[in-house]
Coordinates of C-alpha atoms in Angstrom, one line a residue:
M1 CA 98.0 148.2 40.9
V2 CA 96.0 150.6 38.7
N3 CA 94.2 149.1 35.8
P4 CA 95.4 150.7 32.5
F5 CA 92.1 150.2 30.9
K6 CA 90.4 152.3 33.5
I7 CA 92.9 155.2 32.8
F8 CA 92.1 154.9 29.1
V9 CA 88.4 155.0 29.8
L10 CA 88.8 158.1 32.1
I11 CA 90.8 159.9 29.5
G12 CA 88.2 159.1 26.9
V13 CA 85.4 160.4 29.2
V14 CA 87.3 163.6 29.9
L15 CA 88.0 164.2 26.2
A16 CA 84.3 163.5 25.3
I17 CA 83.1 166.0 27.9
A18 CA 85.7 168.6 26.7
L19 CA 84.5 168.3 23.1
A20 CA 80.9 168.4 24.1
V21 CA 81.5 171.6 26.2
G22 CA 83.6 173.1 23.4
F23 CA 80.8 172.3 20.8
V24 CA 78.1 173.9 23.0
I25 CA 80.2 177.0 23.5
V26 CA 80.9 177.4 19.7
V27 CA 77.2 176.8 18.9
F28 CA 76.1 179.4 21.6
F29 CA 78.6 182.0 20.2
Q30 CA 77.5 181.3 16.6
T31 CA 73.8 181.4 17.2
G32 CA 73.1 183.2 20.4
A33 CA 75.6 185.9 21.0
Q34 CA 76.1 187.7 17.7
P35 CA 74.5 186.0 14.9
Q36 CA 74.4 189.0 12.6
S37 CA 78.1 189.3 12.7
L38 CA 78.7 185.7 11.4
P39 CA 77.9 185.5 7.8
V40 CA 79.9 182.3 7.4
P41 CA 79.8 179.7 10.2
G42 CA 83.1 179.0 11.5
T43 CA 84.8 182.2 10.6
R44 CA 84.8 183.7 14.2
L45 CA 85.1 181.2 17.0
L46 CA 86.4 183.6 19.6

């Protein structure tokens, strides 16, 4: 038997890692890649 609580914890950890990675990528592209082409933060995420 698999403990359902462990499944929820695993999903939570995966989501937290995904959010952290996404946040780092967004910050990197907004600050490091082309800062001059981003007059308003959040206008260009890709």
